[in-house]
Amino acid sequence: MTLNDDWRQRSLAAVWHPCTQMRLHAPEGGAQPLLPIARAEGVWLHDADGARYLDGISSWWVNLFGHNHPHIRAALVDQLQRLDHVMLAGFTHAPVVELSEKLAALTGLGHAFYGSDGASATEIALKMSAHFWRNAGRPRKSRFVGVAGGYHGETVGALAVTDIALFREAYAPLLRLAATVPSPDARGAAPGEDAQAVAERAAQVLEDWLAEHHEDTAAVIAEPLVQCASGMAMHHPHYLQRLRALCTRFDVHLVLDEIAVGFGRTGTMFAHQQAGIRPDFLCLSKGLTGGTMALSAVLCTDAVYAAFYDDEVARGFLHSHSYTGNPLACRAALATLELFEQTNAINANRATAARLAAQFEGLNTHPRVQHVRQCGLIFAWDVPNHLPDFARRYARHALAQGVVLRPIGHTIYAMPPYVIDEAEGEHLARGALAALQATLNDEPAAPAAALSRGEIRDGV
Ligand SMILES: *Cc1c(COP(=O)(O)O)cnc(C)c1O
């Protein structure tokens, strides 16, 4: 038995893997073996038997500067020798203060509240928004509006503003569902319509909705520029400008979820900056620590903060997690932000994105590919096909090519670490194209079924 086989068996016996039908990993259920990873360096993941795979999706979008980055590692080791953890209620420490100062300087939003993952950031923003209106003497304003295909995490509160049926259906009785307005997804363009016109059309529906329901509405929550989990749906920044203006006009909070798109992924430090706007709440996680530690932050305006500042305890935001503001995680985040300055990452990413776009020429011009799209270092290609398990098959063929790519439904996408170099980009592009050929070779010759949308996100 190989080391890989051994870890696989032990994992199946002991671990419940996320977003997964476990039977598909079992020998009797299918042919999607778990991949045991022993170490990682830069863009590479190394399995227990020594084979390596290029991490084309940055380990679920968390990694920015490559795995095991020496600068982040050194900061973590240094922090471990000083202070591992202290509760943040009643105590404070240098890493959390410095990180909060930096995030405020980068966003114009002061007073950072911390959680441990993206879903908890969503929960915090929703609770804060509703509590703000209660403190403001308008407790009726407690409903939320989300965008079709939106994804904000999978805890019960976050799931209620997440519009992905596969994740939501089983838990429907538990959820107080948000209203859903149409997505500005540019792929929805009618003949003769451009991306801005689609954005305007979607904004008009929101306008009508808010005109009628703003008295009951606390906040609108949206992912700026790219709705990642629903299949890298991209939209025109015009939508964000309209969103901001409507929220201001109707006295409703704007919560922007940059958990996936923040920290340089779309070409600017934060995606909403491309629209020249500022939200009332900003949710951050994933890349915040460069992909090393679980940490999330919710930033808000001074007006929100002021509404909780009072002599009365109950008007405060009485929410906490045990690891809120963990020093190690904050220190990793500080080191990550230092790397943006040291490497001039935003500018460097522009050149990397242009180089990769050229390297992906084979996919971009493939006859079966539709809706080729890119936003910063996010690349996506739709492949309508007749395979019910396209995403799983593609992921398997990609691994055989030494690349980690996990399509969402029929959308292949790449979201590599920023440090990917030219040769690595070539390996990724060649592997992605070869995996597509191999997957399409599996397609039945005379398909009986109509094109199916396939699975959502990249659960197996
Ligand atoms: C991943 C993600 C979340 C949830 O973050 P978790 O850390 O997985 O809970 C929320 N919103 C967006 C946009 C995400 O991509």
Coordinates of N, CA and C in Angstrom, one line a residue, residues 281-378:
F281 N -20.8 48.2 5.6 CA -20.1 47.1 6.2 C -19.2 46.4 5.2
L282 N -18.0 45.9 5.6 CA -17.2 45.2 4.6 C -16.8 43.9 5.3
C283 N -17.1 42.7 4.7 CA -16.7 41.4 5.3 C -15.4 40.9 4.6
L284 N -14.5 40.6 5.4 CA -13.2 40.1 4.9 C -12.8 38.8 5.5
S285 N -12.2 37.9 4.8 CA -11.6 36.6 5.4 C -10.7 36.0 4.3
K286 N -10.8 34.7 4.2 CA -10.0 34.0 3.1 C -8.5 34.6 3.0
G287 N -8.3 35.4 2.0 CA -6.9 35.9 1.8 C -6.3 36.8 2.9
L288 N -7.2 37.2 3.8 CA -6.7 38.1 4.9 C -5.4 37.6 5.6
T289 N -5.3 36.3 5.8 CA -4.0 35.8 6.5 C -3.1 35.2 5.4
G290 N -3.3 35.5 4.2 CA -2.5 34.9 3.1 C -2.7 33.4 3.0
G291 N -3.8 32.9 3.6 CA -4.1 31.4 3.5 C -3.4 30.6 4.6
T292 N -3.1 31.2 5.7 CA -2.4 30.4 6.7 C -3.3 30.2 8.0
M293 N -4.1 31.1 8.4 CA -4.9 31.0 9.6 C -6.3 31.4 9.4
A294 N -7.2 30.8 10.2 CA -8.6 31.2 10.1 C -8.9 32.5 10.8
L295 N -9.3 33.5 10.0 CA -9.6 34.9 10.6 C -10.5 35.6 9.7
S296 N -11.5 36.3 10.2 CA -12.3 37.2 9.4 C -12.5 38.5 10.2
A297 N -12.9 39.5 9.4 CA -13.1 40.8 10.0 C -14.3 41.5 9.4
V298 N -15.0 42.2 10.2 CA -16.1 43.0 9.6 C -15.7 44.5 10.0
L299 N -15.7 45.3 9.0 CA -15.4 46.7 9.1 C -16.7 47.5 8.9
C300 N -16.8 48.6 9.7 CA -18.0 49.3 9.5 C -17.8 50.8 9.6
T301 N -18.7 51.6 9.3 CA -18.6 53.1 9.3 C -18.6 53.6 10.8
D302 N -18.1 54.8 10.9 CA -18.2 55.4 12.3 C -19.6 55.6 12.7
A303 N -20.5 55.8 11.8 CA -22.0 56.0 12.1 C -22.5 54.7 12.8
V304 N -22.1 53.6 12.2 CA -22.6 52.3 12.8 C -22.0 52.1 14.2
Y305 N -20.7 52.4 14.3 CA -20.1 52.2 15.6 C -20.7 53.1 16.6
A306 N -21.0 54.3 16.3 CA -21.5 55.3 17.2 C -22.9 54.9 17.7
A307 N -23.7 54.2 16.9 CA -25.0 53.8 17.3 C -25.0 52.7 18.5
F308 N -23.8 52.1 18.7 CA -23.7 51.1 19.8 C -23.1 51.7 21.0
Y309 N -22.5 52.9 20.9 CA -21.7 53.5 22.0 C -22.6 54.2 22.9
D310 N -22.7 53.6 24.2 CA -23.7 54.1 25.1 C -23.4 53.7 26.5
D311 N -24.1 54.2 27.5 CA -24.0 53.8 28.9 C -24.7 52.5 29.1
E312 N -25.6 52.2 28.2 CA -26.4 50.9 28.4 C -25.7 49.7 27.8
V313 N -25.5 48.7 28.6 CA -24.8 47.5 28.1 C -25.5 46.9 26.9
A314 N -26.8 46.8 27.0 CA -27.6 46.1 26.0 C -27.5 46.8 24.6
R315 N -27.1 48.0 24.6 CA -27.0 48.7 23.3 C -25.7 48.4 22.6
G316 N -24.8 47.7 23.4 CA -23.5 47.3 22.8 C -23.7 46.1 21.9
F317 N -22.6 45.8 21.1 CA -22.7 44.6 20.3 C -22.2 43.4 21.1
L318 N -23.2 42.7 21.7 CA -22.8 41.6 22.6 C -22.7 40.3 21.8
H319 N -21.6 40.2 21.0 CA -21.3 39.0 20.2 C -19.9 38.7 20.4
S320 N -19.5 37.4 20.4 CA -18.1 37.1 20.6 C -17.9 35.7 20.1
H321 N -16.6 35.4 19.7 CA -16.1 34.0 19.5 C -14.9 33.9 20.4
S322 N -14.7 32.7 20.8 CA -13.5 32.5 21.8 C -12.2 33.0 21.2
Y323 N -12.0 32.8 19.9 CA -10.8 33.1 19.3 C -10.8 34.5 18.6
T324 N -11.8 35.3 18.9 CA -11.9 36.6 18.3 C -10.6 37.4 18.5
G325 N -10.0 37.8 17.3 CA -8.8 38.6 17.3 C -7.5 37.9 17.7
N326 N -7.5 36.6 17.5 CA -6.4 35.7 17.9 C -5.1 36.4 17.4
P327 N -4.1 36.5 18.3 CA -2.8 37.2 17.9 C -2.1 36.5 16.8
L328 N -2.0 35.2 16.7 CA -1.3 34.5 15.7 C -2.0 34.9 14.3
A329 N -3.3 34.8 14.3 CA -4.0 35.1 13.0 C -3.8 36.5 12.6
C330 N -3.9 37.4 13.6 CA -3.7 38.9 13.2 C -2.3 39.1 12.8
R331 N -1.3 38.4 13.4 CA 0.1 38.6 13.0 C 0.3 38.1 11.5
A332 N -0.3 37.0 11.2 CA -0.2 36.5 9.8 C -0.9 37.5 8.9
A333 N -2.0 38.1 9.3 CA -2.6 39.1 8.4 C -1.7 40.3 8.2
L334 N -1.0 40.7 9.3 CA -0.1 41.9 9.2 C 1.0 41.5 8.2
A335 N 1.6 40.3 8.3 CA 2.7 39.9 7.4 C 2.2 39.9 6.0
T336 N 0.9 39.5 5.8 CA 0.4 39.4 4.4 C 0.2 40.8 3.9
L337 N -0.2 41.8 4.7 CA -0.4 43.1 4.2 C 1.0 43.7 3.9
E338 N 2.0 43.4 4.7 CA 3.4 43.8 4.5 C 3.9 43.3 3.1
L339 N 3.5 42.1 2.7 CA 3.9 41.6 1.4 C 3.3 42.4 0.3
F340 N 2.1 42.9 0.5 CA 1.5 43.8 -0.6 C 2.4 44.9 -0.9
E341 N 2.9 45.5 0.2 CA 3.8 46.7 0.1 C 5.2 46.3 -0.5
Q342 N 5.8 45.3 0.1 CA 7.1 44.8 -0.2 C 7.2 44.4 -1.7
T343 N 6.2 43.8 -2.2 CA 6.3 43.2 -3.6 C 5.5 44.1 -4.6
N344 N 4.9 45.2 -4.1 CA 4.1 46.0 -5.0 C 3.1 45.1 -5.7
A345 N 2.4 44.3 -4.9 CA 1.6 43.2 -5.5 C 0.5 43.6 -6.4
I346 N -0.2 44.8 -6.2 CA -1.3 45.1 -7.1 C -0.8 45.4 -8.5
N347 N 0.4 46.1 -8.6 CA 0.9 46.3 -9.9 C 1.4 45.0 -10.5
A348 N 2.1 44.2 -9.7 CA 2.7 43.0 -10.2 C 1.6 42.1 -10.7
N349 N 0.4 42.1 -10.0 CA -0.7 41.2 -10.4 C -1.2 41.6 -11.8
R350 N -1.1 42.8 -12.1 CA -1.6 43.2 -13.5 C -0.8 42.5 -14.5
A351 N 0.5 42.5 -14.4 CA 1.4 41.9 -15.4 C 1.1 40.4 -15.4
T352 N 1.0 39.8 -14.2 CA 0.7 38.4 -14.1 C -0.6 38.0 -14.7
A353 N -1.6 38.8 -14.5 CA -2.9 38.5 -15.1 C -2.9 38.6 -16.6
A354 N -2.1 39.6 -17.2 CA -2.0 39.7 -18.6 C -1.3 38.5 -19.2
R355 N -0.2 38.1 -18.5 CA 0.6 37.0 -19.0 C -0.3 35.7 -19.0
L356 N -1.0 35.5 -17.9 CA -1.8 34.3 -17.8 C -2.9 34.3 -18.9
A357 N -3.5 35.4 -19.1 CA -4.6 35.5 -20.1 C -4.1 35.0 -21.5
A358 N -2.8 35.4 -21.8 CA -2.2 35.0 -23.0 C -1.9 33.5 -23.0
Q359 N -1.5 33.0 -21.8 CA -1.2 31.6 -21.7 C -2.4 30.7 -21.8
F360 N -3.6 31.3 -21.5 CA -4.8 30.5 -21.5 C -5.5 30.5 -22.9
E361 N -4.7 31.0 -23.9 CA -5.2 31.1 -25.3 C -5.9 29.8 -25.8
G362 N -5.4 28.7 -25.5 CA -6.0 27.4 -25.9 C -7.4 27.2 -25.4
L363 N -7.6 27.6 -24.1 CA -8.9 27.5 -23.5 C -9.8 28.6 -24.1
N364 N -9.3 29.8 -24.2 CA -10.0 30.9 -24.6 C -10.6 30.7 -26.0
T365 N -9.9 30.0 -26.9 CA -10.4 29.8 -28.3 C -10.9 28.4 -28.5
H366 N -11.1 27.6 -27.5 CA -11.6 26.3 -27.7 C -13.0 26.3 -28.2
P367 N -13.3 25.5 -29.2 CA -14.7 25.6 -29.8 C -15.8 25.3 -28.9
R368 N -15.6 24.5 -27.8 CA -16.7 24.2 -26.9 C -16.9 25.2 -25.7
V369 N -15.9 26.2 -25.7 CA -15.9 27.1 -24.6 C -16.8 28.4 -24.9
Q370 N -17.6 28.8 -23.9 CA -18.4 30.0 -24.0 C -18.1 30.9 -22.8
H371 N -18.4 32.2 -23.0 CA -18.3 33.2 -22.0 C -16.9 33.2 -21.3
V372 N -15.9 33.4 -22.1 CA -14.6 33.5 -21.6 C -14.5 34.8 -20.8
R373 N -14.1 34.8 -19.6 CA -14.1 36.0 -18.8 C -13.0 36.1 -17.8
Q374 N -12.7 37.3 -17.4 CA -11.6 37.5 -16.5 C -11.8 38.7 -15.7
C375 N -11.4 38.7 -14.4 CA -11.4 39.9 -13.6 C -10.2 39.7 -12.7
G376 N -9.2 40.5 -13.0 CA -7.9 40.4 -12.3 C -7.3 39.1 -12.4
L377 N -7.1 38.4 -11.3 CA -6.6 37.0 -11.3 C -7.6 36.0 -11.1
I378 N -8.8 36.2 -11.7 CA -9.9 35.2 -11.7 C -10.2 35.0 -13.2

